[in-house]
Structures are given as C-alpha cells and as structure tokens.
Amino acid sequence: MVDENENSPLLTSEIEEEVEEITTATANDGDTAKHVRTKVPEVEIHLFRQGKGPIVVFKSALGGWEQDQLEVGDILEKHGLKTVFAFNHQTRVRGVPVRFNPRNGRSILTYRDGAVVYLDGEPKDSLIKPITRILIGVAIITLMIVIVSRETPEWMNKFNFSPGNFSPWVLACVVIVFTRMRKRTKIFYKARLVNGLVASVV
C-alpha cells in the first residue's frame, strides 16, 4: 500500500510547475496584446518643395477613427506650406492636390500602414512680395501722373517727411500697406484660433 504522505510532495511540486507555466504564458500573451494595442499606424513621407528635394523624409502617424487618414493640416503648419500635391518623384510631375477636412486637418483619402507617400508642397506667400508689388504699383502710378501732367507737380517738389505734411502718394502707400498687413494678421489669428479649437476638441 502506497503512503499518501509520500505522494503529496510530488503532487505539490507538479501543481506549482503548472501554475508557473500558465502564469508565464498569460504574461507573455498580455505583453503581446499590449504591444499590438499601442502600435500606431504610420506612413513614410518624402516631402518636396516646388519639385525640389526631397527636403525632408519623416514618419507620420495616421489619424482618424480607423487610423488611416493623413494629418495634412499638421504637415502644412509644420513646414510652412499652403497646400500639398501628390507627386511622382520619377517624372517630377505634380498630381492633384491632397484634399483634407478643414475642421480636423485630416485627408479625405485613406492610406495603409507602412505606405511610402511622395508629396510636393507649395510654400505660403511671403509678405515681402505683396509689399514690393504695392510699392512698384504706386511708383508706376506716380510716374504716369508726372508724365501726363508734363511737369513735376508742386507737391513732389515740396516732398518732406514731417508728420503734418505727407505727400499724397506716400500716404496712399502707407494706407495700402496697413490694409494688407491688417488683412493678413486677421487671417493668421483666425487660422491659429481654428487650430486651437480643433486641438482642444481632439
């Protein structure tokens, strides 16, 4: 007859080994599941600027409910662009503009995880160009007035920069520049406000 006390240590050690194996397997499965849940889909972007480049190559996480939309708004703001186009890097030919939702900045089209995307960006307009055009326009108008009048106007001969006696063309130039700057400032702050609201909602 077998003594029960002799079999007890063997059974206990076998049970402990099985419990350890189950615990280890459960922990490994939990780590794998956690790793899968935290994996964010992303694409590799080769960004060109007016056909030149690529100026930068980077990874961009996909957003949206299905995590398959490109964060176009963030790319535009970060790289100072007003729009981006699909781009064929072999033929150096632009495609259609990448459309996106103005509310959240995400692309209308979807992208798969791990895709390589080639984009060509159009930079934002500089303030120097509009001001230069305005000054050239004012100078041309002033020159035309001088030519038509056949003689130099008296106000041009008496040109000075005293606060109480500005020449009309200088005053007109100041008004135009001020108007343009005010308009661009309003657009800038409006865009910042929209981006802030979108960020707070997201």
Coordinates of N, CA and C in Angstrom, one line a residue:
M1 N 0.9 -1.2 0.0 CA 0.0 0.0 0.0 C 0.9 1.2 0.0
V2 N 0.5 2.2 -0.9 CA 1.4 3.4 -1.0 C 1.0 4.4 0.0
D3 N 1.9 5.0 0.6 CA 1.7 6.0 1.7 C 1.3 7.3 1.0
E4 N 0.2 8.0 1.4 CA -0.3 9.2 0.8 C 0.7 10.4 1.1
N5 N 1.4 10.3 2.3 CA 2.3 11.4 2.6 C 3.5 11.4 1.7
E6 N 3.9 10.3 1.1 CA 5.0 10.2 0.2 C 4.6 10.9 -1.1
N7 N 3.4 10.7 -1.6 CA 2.9 11.3 -2.9 C 2.6 12.7 -2.8
S8 N 2.3 13.3 -1.6 CA 1.9 14.7 -1.5 C 3.0 15.7 -2.0
P9 N 4.3 15.5 -1.7 CA 5.3 16.4 -2.2 C 5.4 16.4 -3.7
L10 N 5.2 15.2 -4.3 CA 5.3 15.2 -5.8 C 4.2 15.9 -6.4
L11 N 3.0 15.7 -5.9 CA 1.8 16.4 -6.5 C 1.9 17.9 -6.3
T12 N 2.4 18.3 -5.2 CA 2.5 19.7 -4.9 C 3.5 20.4 -5.8
S13 N 4.6 19.7 -6.1 CA 5.6 20.3 -7.0 C 5.1 20.3 -8.4
E14 N 4.4 19.3 -8.8 CA 3.8 19.3 -10.2 C 2.8 20.5 -10.4
I15 N 2.0 20.7 -9.3 CA 1.0 21.7 -9.4 C 1.6 23.1 -9.5
E16 N 2.7 23.3 -8.7 CA 3.4 24.6 -8.7 C 4.1 24.8 -10.1
E17 N 4.6 23.8 -10.7 CA 5.2 24.0 -12.0 C 4.2 24.4 -13.1
E18 N 3.0 23.7 -13.0 CA 1.9 24.0 -14.0 C 1.4 25.5 -13.8
V19 N 1.3 25.9 -12.5 CA 0.9 27.3 -12.2 C 1.9 28.3 -12.8
E20 N 3.2 28.0 -12.6 CA 4.2 28.9 -13.1 C 4.2 29.0 -14.6
E21 N 4.0 27.9 -15.3 CA 3.9 27.9 -16.8 C 2.7 28.7 -17.3
I22 N 1.5 28.5 -16.6 CA 0.3 29.2 -17.0 C 0.5 30.7 -16.8
T23 N 1.1 31.1 -15.6 CA 1.4 32.5 -15.3 C 2.3 33.1 -16.4
T24 N 3.4 32.4 -16.7 CA 4.3 32.9 -17.7 C 3.7 33.1 -19.1
A25 N 2.9 32.1 -19.5 CA 2.2 32.2 -20.8 C 1.2 33.3 -20.8
T26 N 0.5 33.5 -19.7 CA -0.5 34.6 -19.6 C 0.2 36.0 -19.7
A27 N 1.3 36.1 -19.0 CA 2.1 37.4 -19.0 C 2.6 37.7 -20.4
N28 N 3.1 36.6 -21.1 CA 3.6 36.9 -22.5 C 2.5 37.3 -23.4
D29 N 1.3 36.6 -23.3 CA 0.2 37.0 -24.1 C -0.3 38.4 -23.8
G30 N -0.2 38.8 -22.5 CA -0.6 40.1 -22.2 C 0.3 41.2 -22.7
D31 N 1.6 40.9 -22.7 CA 2.6 41.8 -23.3 C 2.4 42.0 -24.8
T32 N 2.1 40.8 -25.5 CA 1.9 40.9 -26.9 C 0.7 41.7 -27.3
A33 N -0.4 41.4 -26.5 CA -1.7 42.2 -26.8 C -1.5 43.7 -26.5
K34 N -0.7 44.0 -25.4 CA -0.5 45.4 -25.1 C 0.4 46.0 -26.2
H35 N 1.3 45.3 -26.8 CA 2.2 45.8 -27.8 C 1.3 46.1 -29.1
V36 N 0.4 45.2 -29.4 CA -0.4 45.3 -30.6 C -1.4 46.5 -30.4
R37 N -1.9 46.7 -29.2 CA -2.8 47.9 -29.0 C -2.1 49.2 -29.1
T38 N -0.9 49.3 -28.7 CA -0.2 50.6 -28.7 C 0.5 50.9 -30.0
K39 N 0.5 50.0 -31.0 CA 1.1 50.2 -32.3 C 0.3 51.1 -33.1
V40 N 0.8 52.3 -33.4 CA 0.1 53.3 -34.2 C 0.5 53.2 -35.7
P41 N -0.5 53.1 -36.6 CA -0.2 53.0 -38.0 C 0.5 54.3 -38.4
E42 N 1.4 54.2 -39.3 CA 2.2 55.4 -39.8 C 2.6 55.1 -41.2
V43 N 2.9 56.2 -41.9 CA 3.4 56.2 -43.3 C 4.8 57.0 -43.3
E44 N 5.5 56.7 -44.3 CA 6.8 57.4 -44.6 C 6.6 58.4 -45.7
I45 N 6.8 59.7 -45.3 CA 6.6 60.8 -46.3 C 7.9 61.4 -46.8
H46 N 8.0 61.5 -48.1 CA 9.1 62.2 -48.8 C 8.5 63.5 -49.3
L47 N 8.9 64.6 -48.6 CA 8.3 65.9 -48.9 C 9.2 66.7 -49.8
F48 N 8.7 67.2 -50.9 CA 9.4 68.0 -51.8 C 8.8 69.4 -51.7
R49 N 9.6 70.4 -52.2 CA 9.1 71.8 -52.2 C 9.2 72.4 -53.6
Q50 N 8.1 72.6 -54.3 CA 8.1 73.1 -55.6 C 9.0 72.2 -56.6
G51 N 8.8 70.9 -56.4 CA 9.6 69.9 -57.2 C 11.0 69.7 -56.8
K52 N 11.5 70.4 -55.8 CA 12.9 70.2 -55.4 C 13.0 69.4 -54.1
G53 N 14.0 68.5 -54.1 CA 14.2 67.7 -52.9 C 14.3 66.3 -53.1
P54 N 13.9 65.5 -52.2 CA 13.1 65.8 -51.0 C 13.8 66.6 -50.0
I55 N 13.1 67.6 -49.4 CA 13.7 68.5 -48.4 C 13.7 67.8 -47.1
V56 N 12.8 66.8 -46.9 CA 12.8 66.1 -45.6 C 12.0 64.8 -45.8
V57 N 12.5 63.8 -45.1 CA 11.8 62.4 -45.1 C 11.5 62.1 -43.6
F58 N 10.3 61.8 -43.3 CA 9.9 61.6 -42.0 C 8.7 60.6 -41.9
K59 N 8.5 60.1 -40.7 CA 7.3 59.2 -40.4 C 6.2 60.1 -39.9
S60 N 5.0 59.8 -40.3 CA 3.8 60.5 -39.9 C 2.7 59.5 -39.4
A61 N 2.2 59.6 -38.2 CA 1.2 58.7 -37.7 C -0.1 59.0 -38.4
L62 N -0.9 58.0 -38.7 CA -2.2 58.1 -39.3 C -3.2 58.3 -38.2
G63 N -4.2 59.2 -38.5 CA -5.2 59.5 -37.6 C -6.6 59.1 -38.0
G64 N -7.6 59.6 -37.4 CA -9.0 59.3 -37.7 C -9.5 58.1 -36.9
W65 N -10.8 57.8 -37.1 CA -11.5 56.8 -36.4 C -10.9 55.4 -36.8
E66 N -10.5 55.2 -38.0 CA -9.9 54.0 -38.5 C -8.4 54.0 -38.5
Q67 N -7.8 55.2 -38.1 CA -6.4 55.4 -38.1 C -5.8 55.1 -39.5
D68 N -6.4 55.7 -40.5 CA -6.0 55.5 -41.9 C -6.0 56.9 -42.7
Q69 N -6.0 58.0 -42.0 CA -6.0 59.3 -42.6 C -4.7 60.1 -42.3
L70 N -4.3 60.8 -43.3 CA -3.0 61.5 -43.2 C -3.3 62.9 -42.5
E71 N -2.4 63.3 -41.6 CA -2.6 64.6 -40.8 C -2.0 65.7 -41.7
V72 N -2.8 66.1 -42.7 CA -2.3 67.1 -43.7 C -2.1 68.4 -43.0
G73 N -3.1 68.8 -42.2 CA -3.0 70.1 -41.5 C -1.7 70.3 -40.7
D74 N -1.3 69.3 -40.0 CA -0.1 69.4 -39.2 C 1.1 69.5 -40.1
I75 N 1.1 68.8 -41.2 CA 2.3 68.9 -42.2 C 2.4 70.3 -42.8
L76 N 1.2 70.9 -43.1 CA 1.2 72.2 -43.7 C 1.8 73.2 -42.7
E77 N 1.3 73.1 -41.5 CA 1.7 74.1 -40.5 C 3.1 74.0 -40.1
K78 N 3.6 72.7 -39.9 CA 5.0 72.5 -39.5 C 6.0 72.9 -40.5
H79 N 5.7 72.8 -41.8 CA 6.7 73.1 -42.9 C 6.4 74.4 -43.6
G80 N 5.4 75.2 -43.2 CA 5.1 76.4 -43.8 C 4.6 76.4 -45.2
L81 N 3.7 75.4 -45.4 CA 3.1 75.2 -46.8 C 1.6 75.6 -46.8
K82 N 1.1 76.0 -47.9 CA -0.3 76.4 -48.0 C -1.1 75.2 -48.7
T83 N -0.4 74.3 -49.4 CA -1.1 73.1 -49.9 C 0.0 72.1 -50.3
V84 N -0.4 70.9 -50.4 CA 0.5 69.8 -50.9 C -0.2 69.0 -52.0
F85 N 0.6 68.5 -52.9 CA 0.1 67.7 -54.1 C 0.7 66.3 -54.0
A86 N 0.0 65.4 -54.6 CA 0.6 64.1 -54.9 C 1.7 64.3 -55.9
F87 N 2.8 63.5 -55.8 CA 4.0 63.8 -56.5 C 4.6 62.5 -57.1
N88 N 4.9 62.5 -58.4 CA 5.7 61.4 -59.0 C 7.1 61.8 -58.9
H89 N 7.9 61.1 -58.0 CA 9.3 61.5 -57.8 C 10.2 61.1 -59.0
Q90 N 9.7 60.2 -59.9 CA 10.5 59.8 -61.0 C 10.4 60.7 -62.2
T91 N 9.2 61.2 -62.5 CA 9.0 62.1 -63.6 C 9.0 63.6 -63.1
R92 N 9.0 63.8 -61.8 CA 9.0 65.1 -61.2 C 7.7 65.9 -61.7
V93 N 6.6 65.2 -61.7 CA 5.3 65.8 -62.1 C 4.4 65.8 -60.9
R94 N 3.7 67.0 -60.7 CA 2.7 67.1 -59.7 C 1.4 66.4 -60.1
G95 N 0.7 65.9 -59.1 CA -0.6 65.3 -59.4 C -1.7 66.3 -58.8
V96 N -2.7 65.7 -58.3 CA -3.8 66.5 -57.8 C -3.5 67.0 -56.4
P97 N -4.1 68.0 -55.9 CA -3.9 68.5 -54.5 C -4.4 67.4 -53.5
V98 N -3.8 67.3 -52.4 CA -4.3 66.4 -51.4 C -5.4 67.1 -50.6
R99 N -6.6 66.6 -50.8 CA -7.8 67.3 -50.1 C -7.8 66.8 -48.7
F100 N -8.3 67.7 -47.8 CA -8.4 67.4 -46.4 C -9.5 68.1 -45.8
N101 N -10.0 67.6 -44.7 CA -11.1 68.2 -44.0 C -10.6 69.5 -43.2
P102 N -11.1 70.7 -43.5 CA -10.6 71.9 -42.8 C -10.8 71.9 -41.3
R103 N -11.8 71.1 -40.8 CA -12.1 71.1 -39.4 C -11.0 70.3 -38.6
N104 N -10.6 69.2 -39.1 CA -9.6 68.4 -38.3 C -8.3 68.3 -39.0
G105 N -8.2 68.7 -40.3 CA -6.9 68.7 -41.0 C -6.5 67.3 -41.5
R106 N -7.4 66.4 -41.5 CA -7.1 65.0 -42.0 C -7.5 64.8 -43.4
S107 N -6.8 64.0 -44.1 CA -7.0 63.8 -45.5 C -8.4 63.1 -45.8
I108 N -8.9 63.4 -47.0 CA -10.2 62.7 -47.4 C -9.9 61.3 -47.8
L109 N -8.8 61.1 -48.5 CA -8.4 59.7 -48.9 C -7.7 59.0 -47.8
T110 N -7.8 57.7 -47.8 CA -7.2 56.9 -46.8 C -5.8 56.3 -47.2
Y111 N -5.0 55.9 -46.3 CA -3.6 55.4 -46.6 C -3.5 54.1 -45.7
R112 N -2.7 53.2 -46.2 CA -2.4 52.0 -45.5 C -1.1 52.1 -44.6
D113 N -1.1 51.4 -43.6 CA 0.1 51.4 -42.7 C 1.3 50.9 -43.4
G114 N 2.4 51.7 -43.2 CA 3.7 51.4 -43.9 C 3.9 51.9 -45.3
A115 N 2.9 52.6 -45.8 CA 3.0 53.1 -47.2 C 4.0 54.2 -47.3
V116 N 4.6 54.4 -48.5 CA 5.6 55.5 -48.7 C 4.8 56.5 -49.6
V117 N 4.7 57.7 -49.1 CA 3.9 58.8 -49.8 C 4.9 59.9 -50.2
Y118 N 4.7 60.3 -51.5 CA 5.5 61.4 -52.0 C 4.6 62.6 -52.2
L119 N 5.0 63.7 -51.6 CA 4.2 65.0 -51.6 C 5.1 66.1 -52.1
D120 N 4.5 67.0 -52.8 CA 5.1 68.2 -53.3 C 4.4 69.4 -52.7
G121 N 5.1 70.2 -51.9 CA 4.4 71.3 -51.2 C 4.6 72.7 -51.9
E122 N 3.6 73.5 -51.8 CA 3.6 74.9 -52.3 C 3.8 75.8 -51.0
P123 N 4.9 76.6 -50.9 CA 5.1 77.4 -49.7 C 4.1 78.5 -49.6
K124 N 3.9 79.0 -48.4 CA 3.0 80.1 -48.2 C 3.6 81.4 -48.8
D125 N 2.7 82.3 -49.2 CA 3.1 83.6 -49.8 C 3.8 84.4 -48.7
S126 N 4.9 85.0 -49.1 CA 5.7 85.9 -48.2 C 5.1 87.3 -48.2
L127 N 5.2 88.0 -47.1 CA 4.7 89.4 -47.1 C 5.5 90.3 -47.9
I128 N 6.8 89.9 -48.2 CA 7.7 90.8 -49.0 C 7.1 91.0 -50.4
K129 N 6.7 89.9 -51.0 CA 6.2 90.0 -52.4 C 5.0 91.0 -52.6
P130 N 3.9 90.9 -51.8 CA 2.8 91.8 -51.9 C 3.2 93.3 -51.7
I131 N 4.1 93.5 -50.7 CA 4.5 94.9 -50.4 C 5.3 95.4 -51.5
T132 N 6.2 94.6 -52.1 CA 7.0 95.0 -53.2 C 6.1 95.4 -54.4
R133 N 5.1 94.5 -54.7 CA 4.2 94.8 -55.8 C 3.5 96.1 -55.6
I134 N 3.0 96.4 -54.3 CA 2.3 97.6 -54.0 C 3.2 98.8 -54.2
L135 N 4.5 98.7 -53.8 CA 5.4 99.9 -54.0 C 5.6 100.1 -55.4
I136 N 5.8 99.1 -56.2 CA 6.1 99.2 -57.6 C 4.8 99.8 -58.3
G137 N 3.6 99.4 -57.9 CA 2.4 99.9 -58.5 C 2.3 101.4 -58.2
V138 N 2.5 101.8 -56.9 CA 2.4 103.2 -56.5 C 3.4 104.0 -57.3
A139 N 4.7 103.5 -57.5 CA 5.7 104.2 -58.2 C 5.3 104.4 -59.7
I140 N 4.7 103.4 -60.3 CA 4.3 103.5 -61.7 C 3.2 104.5 -61.8
I141 N 2.2 104.5 -60.9 CA 1.1 105.4 -61.0 C 1.6 106.9 -60.8
T142 N 2.6 107.1 -59.9 CA 3.1 108.4 -59.7 C 3.9 108.9 -60.9
L143 N 4.6 108.0 -61.5 CA 5.4 108.3 -62.8 C 4.4 108.7 -63.9
M144 N 3.3 107.9 -64.0 CA 2.3 108.2 -65.1 C 1.7 109.6 -64.8
I145 N 1.4 109.9 -63.6 CA 0.9 111.3 -63.3 C 1.8 112.4 -63.7
V146 N 3.1 112.1 -63.4 CA 4.1 113.1 -63.8 C 4.2 113.3 -65.3
I147 N 4.2 112.2 -66.0 CA 4.3 112.2 -67.5 C 3.1 112.9 -68.1
V148 N 1.9 112.6 -67.6 CA 0.6 113.2 -68.1 C 0.6 114.7 -67.8
S149 N 1.0 115.1 -66.6 CA 0.9 116.5 -66.3 C 2.0 117.3 -66.9
R150 N 3.0 116.6 -67.6 CA 4.1 117.3 -68.4 C 5.0 118.1 -67.5
E151 N 4.7 118.3 -66.3 CA 5.6 119.0 -65.4 C 5.6 118.4 -64.0
T152 N 6.6 118.6 -63.3 CA 6.7 118.0 -62.0 C 5.7 118.7 -61.1
P153 N 4.7 118.0 -60.4 CA 3.8 118.6 -59.5 C 4.4 119.3 -58.4
E154 N 3.8 120.3 -57.9 CA 4.3 121.1 -56.8 C 4.5 120.3 -55.6
W155 N 3.6 119.3 -55.3 CA 3.6 118.5 -54.1 C 4.8 117.6 -54.1
M156 N 5.3 117.2 -55.3 CA 6.5 116.4 -55.4 C 7.8 117.2 -55.1
N157 N 7.8 118.5 -55.6 CA 8.9 119.3 -55.3 C 9.0 119.7 -53.8
K158 N 7.9 119.7 -53.2 CA 7.9 120.1 -51.7 C 7.8 118.8 -50.8
F159 N 8.3 117.7 -51.4 CA 8.3 116.5 -50.6 C 9.1 116.6 -49.3
N160 N 8.5 116.2 -48.2 CA 9.2 116.1 -46.9 C 8.5 115.1 -46.1
F161 N 9.2 114.7 -45.0 CA 8.6 113.6 -44.1 C 8.1 114.2 -42.8
S162 N 7.8 115.4 -42.7 CA 7.3 116.0 -41.5 C 5.9 115.3 -41.2
P163 N 5.5 115.1 -39.9 CA 4.3 114.4 -39.6 C 3.0 115.1 -40.2
G164 N 3.1 116.4 -40.2 CA 1.9 117.1 -40.6 C 1.8 117.4 -42.1
N165 N 2.7 116.9 -42.9 CA 2.7 117.3 -44.3 C 3.3 116.1 -45.2
F166 N 2.5 115.0 -45.2 CA 2.9 113.9 -46.1 C 2.5 114.1 -47.5
S167 N 3.3 113.7 -48.4 CA 2.9 113.7 -49.8 C 1.8 112.7 -50.0
P168 N 0.8 112.9 -50.9 CA -0.3 112.1 -51.2 C 0.1 110.6 -51.5
W169 N 1.1 110.5 -52.4 CA 1.5 109.1 -52.8 C 2.1 108.3 -51.7
V170 N 2.8 109.0 -50.7 CA 3.4 108.3 -49.6 C 2.2 107.9 -48.6
L171 N 1.2 108.8 -48.5 CA 0.1 108.5 -47.6 C -0.7 107.3 -48.2
A172 N -0.9 107.3 -49.5 CA -1.6 106.2 -50.2 C -0.9 104.9 -50.0
C173 N 0.5 104.9 -50.1 CA 1.3 103.7 -49.9 C 1.1 103.2 -48.5
V174 N 1.2 104.1 -47.5 CA 1.1 103.7 -46.1 C -0.3 103.0 -45.9
V175 N -1.3 103.6 -46.4 CA -2.7 103.1 -46.2 C -2.8 101.7 -46.8
I176 N -2.3 101.5 -48.0 CA -2.4 100.2 -48.7 C -1.6 99.2 -47.9
V177 N -0.4 99.5 -47.5 CA 0.4 98.5 -46.8 C -0.3 98.2 -45.5
F178 N -0.8 99.2 -44.8 CA -1.5 98.9 -43.5 C -2.7 98.0 -43.7
T179 N -3.5 98.3 -44.8 CA -4.6 97.4 -45.1 C -4.3 96.0 -45.3
R180 N -3.2 95.8 -46.1 CA -2.8 94.4 -46.4 C -2.3 93.7 -45.2
M181 N -1.5 94.4 -44.3 CA -1.0 93.8 -43.1 C -2.1 93.5 -42.2
R182 N -3.1 94.3 -42.1 CA -4.2 94.1 -41.2 C -5.0 92.8 -41.7
K183 N -5.2 92.7 -43.0 CA -5.9 91.6 -43.5 C -5.2 90.3 -43.3
R184 N -3.9 90.3 -43.5 CA -3.1 89.1 -43.3 C -3.0 88.7 -41.8
T185 N -3.0 89.8 -40.9 CA -3.0 89.5 -39.5 C -4.3 88.8 -39.0
K186 N -5.4 89.3 -39.6 CA -6.7 88.7 -39.2 C -6.7 87.3 -39.7
I187 N -6.2 87.0 -40.9 CA -6.2 85.6 -41.4 C -5.4 84.7 -40.5
F188 N -4.2 85.3 -40.1 CA -3.3 84.5 -39.3 C -3.9 84.1 -38.0
Y189 N -4.5 85.1 -37.3 CA -5.1 84.9 -36.0 C -6.3 84.0 -36.1
K190 N -7.1 84.1 -37.2 CA -8.2 83.2 -37.4 C -7.8 81.8 -37.6
A191 N -6.7 81.6 -38.3 CA -6.2 80.2 -38.5 C -5.7 79.6 -37.2
R192 N -5.0 80.5 -36.4 CA -4.5 80.0 -35.1 C -5.7 79.6 -34.2
L193 N -6.7 80.4 -34.2 CA -7.9 80.1 -33.4 C -8.6 78.8 -33.8
V194 N -8.7 78.6 -35.1 CA -9.3 77.4 -35.6 C -8.5 76.2 -35.2
N195 N -7.2 76.3 -35.4 CA -6.3 75.2 -35.0 C -6.3 74.9 -33.5
G196 N -6.5 76.0 -32.7 CA -6.6 75.8 -31.2 C -7.9 75.1 -30.9
L197 N -9.0 75.5 -31.5 CA -10.3 74.8 -31.2 C -10.2 73.3 -31.7
V198 N -9.6 73.1 -32.8 CA -9.5 71.7 -33.3 C -8.7 70.8 -32.3
A199 N -7.6 71.4 -31.8 CA -6.7 70.7 -30.9 C -7.5 70.4 -29.6
S200 N -8.3 71.4 -29.1 CA -9.0 71.2 -27.9 C -10.1 70.1 -28.0
V201 N -10.7 70.1 -29.2 CA -11.8 69.1 -29.4 C -11.2 67.7 -29.5
V202 N -10.0 67.6 -30.2 CA -9.4 66.3 -30.4 C -8.8 65.8 -29.1

